[in-house]
Amino acid sequence: MVETSPRALVALTREPPKNEPLDALLTARSIPTVHLPCVARLDGPDLPDLPTALTSPPQGESWAWVVVTSPEAASIVVDAYVAAGRPSPPPRLAVVGDATGQVLAAAGLPVSFVPSVATGAVLVAELPPPPPPSVPGTPASPAAAVLYPASMRAGSGVADGLAARGYAVIRLNTYTTAPAVWGPEQVAAAAQVGVVSFASPSAVKAWGERRGGGPVNGTVIAACIGETSAAAARAAGFSRVMAAAKPGLHAWADVVEEAVGIMRGETVAAPGRGGGH
């Protein structure tokens, strides 16, 4: 059953668990939503290895960091932590984004580092440097070991960037995404929305495939978490695109609220926010 609110205006396109934080913020602002996930999670080849990896860092030391860059990765880390028997102390976590940290905190896992901007590149730049190797020119010390549970679709920027800073990174491809399957009810609900919230190019692509793209996309506003998704929305044929200036859950909710105001004729797009090509 599709979850709808009266006069639903905003489509939430993430998987249901990842939709919840944005939905809560929009509900608090009296903005009606409809849940229309565009992507579904599939297990990655390294997922079975994650519980053991959390408790078995190189050379028996603790991980310097476990890097978590999305709410989906956070939920996977939580499941692996529980499967490993909730070891104490918990892993030292560095995360990207408010929503990612909230998933971990809700499970009782404290977050030790959050970058000033919610991107992997800023995390790489701002994470405190590792201790140098005991002998110059030798491999990184165990205290520089980083575990990076990632999507198979994620690029190499985070792992390569941390390695360039002296960390020894072990990446596990724990999940991937595929387009979600829609039935007639979802297709009908999608035709009623005025604003679509996007957090990834893959969601933009899936929406376009299900709604037909082109002129159909031109009738709604794409409210994006950041410029990467916004660029994908423009390429997909959305003529009205808005993006948060600073990636993050609250800034994204602000953009969605502004887009809803535009659709209702209550506001105009703020300078520099977007709203067109």
Coordinates of C-alpha atoms in Angstrom, one line a residue:
M1 CA 0.0 0.0 0.0
V2 CA 1.4 3.4 -1.0
E3 CA 1.5 5.7 2.1
T4 CA -0.3 9.0 1.1
S5 CA -1.4 12.1 2.9
P6 CA -4.3 14.3 1.8
R7 CA -3.4 16.5 -1.2
A8 CA 0.0 14.8 -1.3
L9 CA 2.5 17.2 -2.9
V10 CA 6.0 15.8 -2.2
A11 CA 7.3 12.4 -3.5
L12 CA 9.9 10.8 -1.3
T13 CA 12.0 8.7 -3.5
R14 CA 14.5 7.0 -1.2
E15 CA 14.0 3.5 0.3
P16 CA 11.4 3.6 3.2
P17 CA 13.9 3.6 6.1
K18 CA 15.9 6.4 4.4
N19 CA 12.8 8.4 3.7
E20 CA 11.8 8.6 7.3
P21 CA 14.1 11.5 8.5
L22 CA 13.0 13.8 5.7
D23 CA 9.4 12.8 6.1
A24 CA 9.5 13.7 9.8
L25 CA 10.9 17.2 9.1
L26 CA 8.3 17.8 6.4
T27 CA 5.4 16.5 8.5
A28 CA 6.5 18.9 11.3
R29 CA 6.1 21.7 8.7
S30 CA 2.6 20.4 7.6
I31 CA 3.8 19.4 4.2
P32 CA 2.0 16.3 2.9
T33 CA 4.1 13.5 1.3
V34 CA 3.8 10.3 -0.7
H35 CA 6.4 7.5 -0.4
L36 CA 7.5 6.5 -3.9
P37 CA 10.9 4.7 -3.5
C38 CA 12.8 4.7 -6.8
V39 CA 15.6 2.5 -5.7
A40 CA 15.8 -0.8 -3.8
R41 CA 18.8 -2.1 -1.9
L42 CA 20.5 -5.4 -2.8
D43 CA 23.2 -7.2 -0.8
G44 CA 26.8 -6.8 -2.0
P45 CA 29.4 -9.5 -2.2
D46 CA 31.2 -8.4 1.0
L47 CA 28.2 -8.0 3.2
P48 CA 28.7 -11.4 5.0
D49 CA 32.3 -10.3 5.9
L50 CA 31.3 -7.1 7.7
P51 CA 30.4 -8.5 11.2
T52 CA 33.8 -10.2 11.4
A53 CA 35.6 -7.2 10.0
L54 CA 34.2 -4.9 12.6
T55 CA 35.8 -7.0 15.4
S56 CA 38.9 -8.1 13.5
P57 CA 41.0 -5.1 12.4
P58 CA 44.5 -5.6 11.1
Q59 CA 47.1 -6.8 13.5
G60 CA 44.5 -7.1 16.3
E61 CA 44.4 -3.4 16.9
S62 CA 41.2 -1.2 16.9
W63 CA 40.1 0.4 13.7
A64 CA 41.2 4.1 13.6
W65 CA 37.9 4.8 11.9
V66 CA 34.9 3.1 10.4
V67 CA 33.8 5.5 7.7
V68 CA 30.0 5.6 6.9
T69 CA 28.9 7.8 4.1
S70 CA 25.1 7.2 3.8
P71 CA 22.1 6.2 5.9
E72 CA 21.9 2.9 4.0
A73 CA 25.5 2.1 4.9
A74 CA 24.7 3.1 8.5
S75 CA 21.8 0.6 8.7
I76 CA 24.1 -2.1 7.4
V77 CA 26.8 -1.2 10.0
V78 CA 24.1 -1.4 12.7
D79 CA 23.0 -4.8 11.6
A80 CA 26.6 -6.0 11.4
Y81 CA 27.4 -4.6 14.9
V82 CA 24.4 -6.5 16.3
A83 CA 25.4 -9.7 14.5
A84 CA 28.9 -9.3 15.9
G85 CA 27.5 -9.4 19.5
R86 CA 27.6 -5.6 20.1
P87 CA 31.3 -5.5 20.9
S88 CA 32.6 -3.0 23.4
P89 CA 33.9 -0.5 23.0
P90 CA 31.9 0.2 19.8
P91 CA 33.8 1.2 16.6
R92 CA 35.0 4.8 16.2
L93 CA 32.7 6.2 13.6
A94 CA 33.2 9.0 11.0
V95 CA 30.0 9.8 9.1
V96 CA 28.7 11.9 6.3
G97 CA 25.4 13.7 6.9
D98 CA 22.9 14.2 9.7
A99 CA 20.7 11.4 8.6
T100 CA 23.6 8.9 8.6
G101 CA 24.5 9.9 12.1
Q102 CA 20.9 9.6 13.3
V103 CA 20.6 6.0 12.1
L104 CA 23.7 5.1 14.1
A105 CA 22.8 7.1 17.2
A106 CA 19.3 5.5 17.3
A107 CA 21.1 2.1 17.6
G108 CA 23.3 3.4 20.5
L109 CA 26.4 3.9 18.4
P110 CA 28.1 7.2 19.1
V111 CA 29.5 9.2 16.2
S112 CA 33.0 10.6 16.7
F113 CA 33.5 12.7 13.6
V114 CA 31.2 14.6 11.2
P115 CA 32.7 16.9 8.5
S116 CA 31.6 20.5 8.2
V117 CA 29.9 19.8 4.8
A118 CA 28.1 16.5 4.2
T119 CA 30.3 15.1 1.4
G120 CA 32.8 12.4 1.2
A121 CA 35.4 14.8 -0.2
V122 CA 35.2 17.1 2.8
L123 CA 35.3 14.1 5.2
V124 CA 38.6 13.0 3.5
A125 CA 40.0 16.5 3.8
E126 CA 38.9 17.1 7.4
L127 CA 39.4 13.8 9.1
P128 CA 42.3 14.1 11.6
P129 CA 45.6 12.7 10.1
P130 CA 46.7 9.3 11.1
P131 CA 49.9 8.7 13.2
P132 CA 52.9 8.4 11.0
P133 CA 54.5 4.9 10.5
S134 CA 57.1 4.1 13.1
V135 CA 59.7 3.9 10.3
P136 CA 59.4 6.4 7.4
G137 CA 58.6 4.7 4.1
T138 CA 57.1 1.6 5.7
P139 CA 53.4 0.7 5.6
A140 CA 50.9 2.6 7.7
S141 CA 50.6 1.5 11.4
P142 CA 47.6 -0.4 12.6
A143 CA 46.4 2.8 14.3
A144 CA 45.8 4.2 10.7
A145 CA 43.5 1.4 9.6
V146 CA 40.1 2.4 8.2
L147 CA 37.1 0.2 7.5
Y148 CA 34.9 1.6 4.7
P149 CA 31.6 -0.3 4.2
A150 CA 30.4 1.1 0.8
S151 CA 28.0 0.8 -2.0
M152 CA 29.2 -1.1 -5.0
R153 CA 28.2 2.0 -7.0
A154 CA 30.4 4.4 -4.9
G155 CA 33.4 5.8 -6.6
S156 CA 36.9 5.4 -5.3
G157 CA 37.3 9.0 -4.1
V158 CA 36.9 8.3 -0.4
A159 CA 39.1 5.3 -0.3
D160 CA 41.8 6.9 -2.5
G161 CA 41.7 10.2 -0.7
L162 CA 42.1 8.6 2.7
A163 CA 44.9 6.4 1.4
A164 CA 46.7 9.5 0.0
R165 CA 46.5 11.0 3.5
G166 CA 48.3 7.9 5.0
Y167 CA 45.4 5.7 6.0
A168 CA 45.3 2.0 5.2
V169 CA 41.8 1.6 3.9
I170 CA 39.9 -1.7 3.6
R171 CA 36.8 -1.2 1.5
L172 CA 33.9 -3.7 1.7
N173 CA 31.3 -3.6 -1.0
T174 CA 28.3 -4.3 1.2
Y175 CA 25.4 -3.3 -0.9
T176 CA 24.2 -1.9 -4.2
T177 CA 21.0 -0.4 -5.5
A178 CA 18.6 -1.2 -8.4
P179 CA 15.5 0.5 -9.6
A180 CA 12.4 -0.3 -7.5
V181 CA 9.4 -2.0 -9.0
W182 CA 6.3 0.2 -9.2
G183 CA 2.7 -1.1 -9.6
P184 CA -0.3 0.8 -11.0
E185 CA -0.9 2.5 -7.6
Q186 CA 2.5 4.0 -7.5
V187 CA 2.3 5.2 -11.0
A188 CA -1.0 6.9 -10.3
A189 CA 0.3 8.5 -7.2
A190 CA 3.4 9.8 -9.0
A191 CA 1.1 11.7 -11.4
Q192 CA -0.4 13.7 -8.6
V193 CA 2.8 15.2 -7.0
G194 CA 4.1 18.7 -7.5
V195 CA 7.5 18.2 -6.0
V196 CA 9.9 15.3 -6.2
S197 CA 12.7 15.0 -3.6
F198 CA 15.9 13.4 -5.0
A199 CA 19.1 12.3 -3.1
S200 CA 20.9 10.5 -5.9
P201 CA 21.2 10.4 -9.7
S202 CA 20.0 6.8 -9.6
A203 CA 16.7 7.9 -8.1
V204 CA 16.4 10.6 -10.8
K205 CA 17.0 8.0 -13.5
A206 CA 14.4 5.6 -12.1
W207 CA 11.8 8.3 -11.7
G208 CA 12.3 9.3 -15.4
E209 CA 11.9 5.7 -16.5
R210 CA 8.7 5.3 -14.7
R211 CA 7.2 8.7 -15.5
G212 CA 8.3 8.9 -19.1
G213 CA 10.7 11.8 -18.7
G214 CA 10.7 14.8 -21.0
P215 CA 7.5 16.9 -20.7
V216 CA 6.3 14.9 -17.8
N217 CA 9.3 15.9 -15.8
G218 CA 8.7 19.5 -16.8
T219 CA 5.5 19.7 -14.8
V220 CA 7.0 19.2 -11.4
I221 CA 9.9 20.7 -9.3
A222 CA 12.9 18.5 -8.6
A223 CA 14.0 19.3 -5.0
C224 CA 17.5 17.9 -4.7
I225 CA 19.8 17.2 -1.7
G226 CA 22.8 18.6 -3.7
E227 CA 24.2 19.6 -7.0
T228 CA 25.0 16.1 -8.1
S229 CA 21.4 15.1 -8.1
A230 CA 20.3 18.5 -9.5
A231 CA 22.6 18.0 -12.5
A232 CA 21.1 14.6 -13.1
A233 CA 17.6 16.0 -12.9
R234 CA 18.4 18.7 -15.5
A235 CA 19.8 16.1 -17.7
A236 CA 16.7 14.0 -17.3
G237 CA 14.5 16.8 -18.6
F238 CA 13.3 18.5 -15.4
S239 CA 13.0 22.2 -16.3
R240 CA 12.4 23.2 -12.6
V241 CA 15.3 22.1 -10.4
M242 CA 16.2 23.3 -7.0
A243 CA 19.2 22.2 -4.9
A244 CA 20.4 22.7 -1.3
A245 CA 23.4 25.0 -1.3
K246 CA 24.9 22.9 1.5
P247 CA 24.3 19.1 1.5
G248 CA 22.4 17.9 4.5
L249 CA 19.0 16.8 5.7
H250 CA 17.8 20.1 7.1
A251 CA 19.0 22.2 4.1
W252 CA 17.3 19.6 1.9
A253 CA 14.0 20.0 3.8
D254 CA 14.3 23.8 3.4
V255 CA 14.6 23.4 -0.3
V256 CA 11.6 21.0 -0.4
E257 CA 9.5 23.5 1.6
E258 CA 10.5 26.3 -0.7
A259 CA 9.5 24.2 -3.7
V260 CA 6.1 23.4 -2.2
G261 CA 5.6 27.2 -1.6
I262 CA 6.3 27.8 -5.3
M263 CA 3.8 25.1 -6.3
R264 CA 1.2 26.7 -4.1
G265 CA 1.9 30.1 -5.4
E266 CA 3.1 31.3 -2.0
T267 CA 6.8 32.0 -2.7
V268 CA 9.3 32.5 -5.5
A269 CA 12.7 30.8 -5.7
A270 CA 15.4 32.4 -3.6
P271 CA 18.2 33.9 -5.5
G272 CA 20.8 31.3 -6.4
R273 CA 18.6 28.4 -5.3
G274 CA 17.5 27.3 -8.7
G275 CA 14.2 26.6 -10.1
G276 CA 15.2 26.2 -13.8
H277 CA 18.0 25.3 -16.1

